[in-house]
PDB file of C-alpha atoms in Angstrom:
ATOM      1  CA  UNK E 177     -23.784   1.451 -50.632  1.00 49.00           C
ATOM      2  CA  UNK E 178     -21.835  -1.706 -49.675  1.00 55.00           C
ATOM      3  CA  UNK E 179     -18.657  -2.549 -48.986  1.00 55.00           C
ATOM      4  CA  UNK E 180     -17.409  -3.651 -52.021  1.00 56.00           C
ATOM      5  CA  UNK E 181     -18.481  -0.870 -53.913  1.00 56.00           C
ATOM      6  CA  UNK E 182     -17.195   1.588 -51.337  1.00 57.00           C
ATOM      7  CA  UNK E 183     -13.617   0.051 -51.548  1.00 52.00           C
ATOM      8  CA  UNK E 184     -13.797   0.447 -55.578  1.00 53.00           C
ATOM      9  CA  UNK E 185     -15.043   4.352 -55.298  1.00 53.00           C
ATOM     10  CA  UNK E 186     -12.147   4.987 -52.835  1.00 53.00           C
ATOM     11  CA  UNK E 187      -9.433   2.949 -55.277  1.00 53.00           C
ATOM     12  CA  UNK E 188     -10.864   5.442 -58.063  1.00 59.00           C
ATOM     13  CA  UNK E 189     -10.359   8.106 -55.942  1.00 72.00           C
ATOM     14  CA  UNK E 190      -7.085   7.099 -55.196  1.00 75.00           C
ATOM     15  CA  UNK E 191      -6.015   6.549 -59.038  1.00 76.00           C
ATOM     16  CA  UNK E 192      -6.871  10.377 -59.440  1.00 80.00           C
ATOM     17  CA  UNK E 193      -4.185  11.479 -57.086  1.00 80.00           C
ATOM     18  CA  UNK E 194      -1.053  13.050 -58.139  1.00 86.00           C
ATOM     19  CA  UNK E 195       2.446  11.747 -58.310  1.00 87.00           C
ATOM     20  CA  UNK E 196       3.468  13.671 -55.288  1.00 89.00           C
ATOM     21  CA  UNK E 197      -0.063  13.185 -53.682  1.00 86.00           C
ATOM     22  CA  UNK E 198       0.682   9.027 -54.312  1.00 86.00           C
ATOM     23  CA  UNK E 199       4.166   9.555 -52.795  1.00 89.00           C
ATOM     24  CA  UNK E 200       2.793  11.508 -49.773  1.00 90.00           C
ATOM     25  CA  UNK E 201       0.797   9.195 -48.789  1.00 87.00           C
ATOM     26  CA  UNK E 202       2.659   6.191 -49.773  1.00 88.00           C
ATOM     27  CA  UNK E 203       5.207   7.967 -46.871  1.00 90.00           C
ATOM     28  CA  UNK E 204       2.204   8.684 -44.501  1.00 91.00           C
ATOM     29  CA  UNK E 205       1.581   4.951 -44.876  1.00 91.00           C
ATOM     30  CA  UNK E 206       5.256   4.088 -44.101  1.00 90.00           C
ATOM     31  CA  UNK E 207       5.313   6.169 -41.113  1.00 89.00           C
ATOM     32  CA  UNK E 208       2.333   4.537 -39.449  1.00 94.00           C
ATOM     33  CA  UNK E 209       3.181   1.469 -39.858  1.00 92.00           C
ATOM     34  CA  UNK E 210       6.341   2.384 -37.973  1.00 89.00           C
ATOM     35  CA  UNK E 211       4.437   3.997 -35.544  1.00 92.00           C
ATOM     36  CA  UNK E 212       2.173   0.930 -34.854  1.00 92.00           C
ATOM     37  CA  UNK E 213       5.319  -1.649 -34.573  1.00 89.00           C
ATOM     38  CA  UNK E 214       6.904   0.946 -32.069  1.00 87.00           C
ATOM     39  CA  UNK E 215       3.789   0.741 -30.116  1.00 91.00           C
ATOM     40  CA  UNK E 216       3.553  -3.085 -30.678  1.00 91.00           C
ATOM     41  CA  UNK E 217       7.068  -3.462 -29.297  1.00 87.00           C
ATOM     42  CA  UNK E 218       6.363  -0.734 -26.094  1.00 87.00           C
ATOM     43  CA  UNK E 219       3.177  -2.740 -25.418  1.00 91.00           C
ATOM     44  CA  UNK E 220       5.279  -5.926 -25.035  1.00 90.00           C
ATOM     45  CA  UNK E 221       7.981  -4.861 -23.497  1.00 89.00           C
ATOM     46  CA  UNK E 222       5.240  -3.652 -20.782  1.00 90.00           C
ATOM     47  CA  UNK E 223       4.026  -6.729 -20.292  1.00 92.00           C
ATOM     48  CA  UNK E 224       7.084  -8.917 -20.360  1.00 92.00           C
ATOM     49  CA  UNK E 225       8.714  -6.456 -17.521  1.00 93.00           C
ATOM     50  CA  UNK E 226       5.094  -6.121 -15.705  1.00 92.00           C
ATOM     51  CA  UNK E 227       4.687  -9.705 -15.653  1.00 93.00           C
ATOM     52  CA  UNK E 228       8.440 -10.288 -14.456  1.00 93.00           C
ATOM     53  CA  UNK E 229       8.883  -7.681 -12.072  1.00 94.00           C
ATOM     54  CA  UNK E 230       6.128  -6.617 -10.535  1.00 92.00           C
ATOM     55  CA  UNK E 231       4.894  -9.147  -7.921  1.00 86.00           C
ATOM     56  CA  UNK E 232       2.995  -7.308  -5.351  1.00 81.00           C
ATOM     57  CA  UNK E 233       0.152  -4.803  -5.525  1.00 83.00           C
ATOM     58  CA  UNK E 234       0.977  -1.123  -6.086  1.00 82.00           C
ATOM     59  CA  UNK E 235      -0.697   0.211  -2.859  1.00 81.00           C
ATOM     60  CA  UNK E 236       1.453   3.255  -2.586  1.00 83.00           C
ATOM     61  CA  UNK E 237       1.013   4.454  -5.895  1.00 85.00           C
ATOM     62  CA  UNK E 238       5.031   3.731  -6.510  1.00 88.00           C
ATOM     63  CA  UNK E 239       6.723   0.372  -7.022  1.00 89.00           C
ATOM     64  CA  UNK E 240       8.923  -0.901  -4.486  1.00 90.00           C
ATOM     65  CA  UNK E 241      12.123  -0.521  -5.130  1.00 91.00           C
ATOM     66  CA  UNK E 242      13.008  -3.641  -6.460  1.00 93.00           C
ATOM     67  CA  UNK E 243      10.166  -3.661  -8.975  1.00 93.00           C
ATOM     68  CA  UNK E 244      11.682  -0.529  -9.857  1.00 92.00           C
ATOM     69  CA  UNK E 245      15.179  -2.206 -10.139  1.00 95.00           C
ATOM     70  CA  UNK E 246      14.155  -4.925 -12.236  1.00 95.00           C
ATOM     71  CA  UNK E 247      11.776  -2.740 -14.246  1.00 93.00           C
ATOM     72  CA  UNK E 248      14.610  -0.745 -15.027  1.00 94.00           C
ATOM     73  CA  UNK E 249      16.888  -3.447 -15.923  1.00 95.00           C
ATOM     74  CA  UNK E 250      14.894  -5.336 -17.869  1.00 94.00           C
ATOM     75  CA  UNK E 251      13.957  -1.988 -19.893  1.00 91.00           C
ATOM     76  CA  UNK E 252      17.642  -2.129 -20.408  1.00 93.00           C
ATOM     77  CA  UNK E 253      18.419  -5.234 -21.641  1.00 92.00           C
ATOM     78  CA  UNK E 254      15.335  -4.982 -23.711  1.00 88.00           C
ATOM     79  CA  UNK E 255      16.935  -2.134 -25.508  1.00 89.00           C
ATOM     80  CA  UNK E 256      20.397  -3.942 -25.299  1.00 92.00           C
ATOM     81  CA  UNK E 257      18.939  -6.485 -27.437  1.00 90.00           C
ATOM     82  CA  UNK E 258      17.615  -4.224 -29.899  1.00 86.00           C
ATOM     83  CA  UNK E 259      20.321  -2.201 -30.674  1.00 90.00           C
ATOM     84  CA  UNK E 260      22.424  -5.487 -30.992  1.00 93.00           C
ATOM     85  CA  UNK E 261      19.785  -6.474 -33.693  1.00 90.00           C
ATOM     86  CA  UNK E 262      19.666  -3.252 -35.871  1.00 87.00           C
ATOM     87  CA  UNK E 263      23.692  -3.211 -35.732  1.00 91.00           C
ATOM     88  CA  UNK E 264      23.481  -6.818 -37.027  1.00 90.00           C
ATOM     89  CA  UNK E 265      20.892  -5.879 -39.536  1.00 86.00           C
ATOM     90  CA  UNK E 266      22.678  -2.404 -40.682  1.00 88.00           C
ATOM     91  CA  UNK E 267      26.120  -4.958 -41.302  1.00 88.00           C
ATOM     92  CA  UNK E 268      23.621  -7.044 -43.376  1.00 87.00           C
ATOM     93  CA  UNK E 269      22.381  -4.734 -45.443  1.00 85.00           C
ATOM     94  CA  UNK E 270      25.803  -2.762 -46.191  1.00 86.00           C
ATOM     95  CA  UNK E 271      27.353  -6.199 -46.810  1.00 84.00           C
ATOM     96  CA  UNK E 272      25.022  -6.570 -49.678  1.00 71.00           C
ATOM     97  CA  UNK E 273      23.538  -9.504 -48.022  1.00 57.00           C
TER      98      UNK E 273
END
């Protein structure tokens, strides 16, 4: 069986679900995709603040405390920046913009 022939047996098996069924999973969908920009995001902000503040090697199995300083601050502002964003967003949207 090929690809193409696969993807049209699972479409018929998808037009035999139920309304609810279709709604589950159009919410299972939803929620993934949610899931995989929240880890999209966590992976980033790991490297921006790994990049930033960590300079030396990790030979203790700790950071120094300045790498834990910055790490911590830039966390912050990180999450500064996105609750300044879905504020602005949430005003959009009740606005009717």
């Amino acid at each position: 069986m090929d690809a193409s022939s696969s993807l049209s047996q699972q479409q018929l098996d998808l037009s035999k679900l139920s309304a609810g069924d279709k709604q589950e999973l159009q919410q299972f969908i939803v929620n993934e995709s949610q899931k995989s920009r929240i880890q999209q995001s966590v992976h980033g902000l790991t490297d921006i603040c790994w990049t930033k503040c960590v300079t030396g090697k990790i030979s203790s199995g700790k950071l120094e405390r300045t790498e834990e300083s910055c790490t911590q601050n830039c966390v912050d502002r990180f999450m500064d920046a996105n609750m300044t964003v879905l504020k602005h967003l949430e005003n959009l949207r009740s606005s009717g913009m």
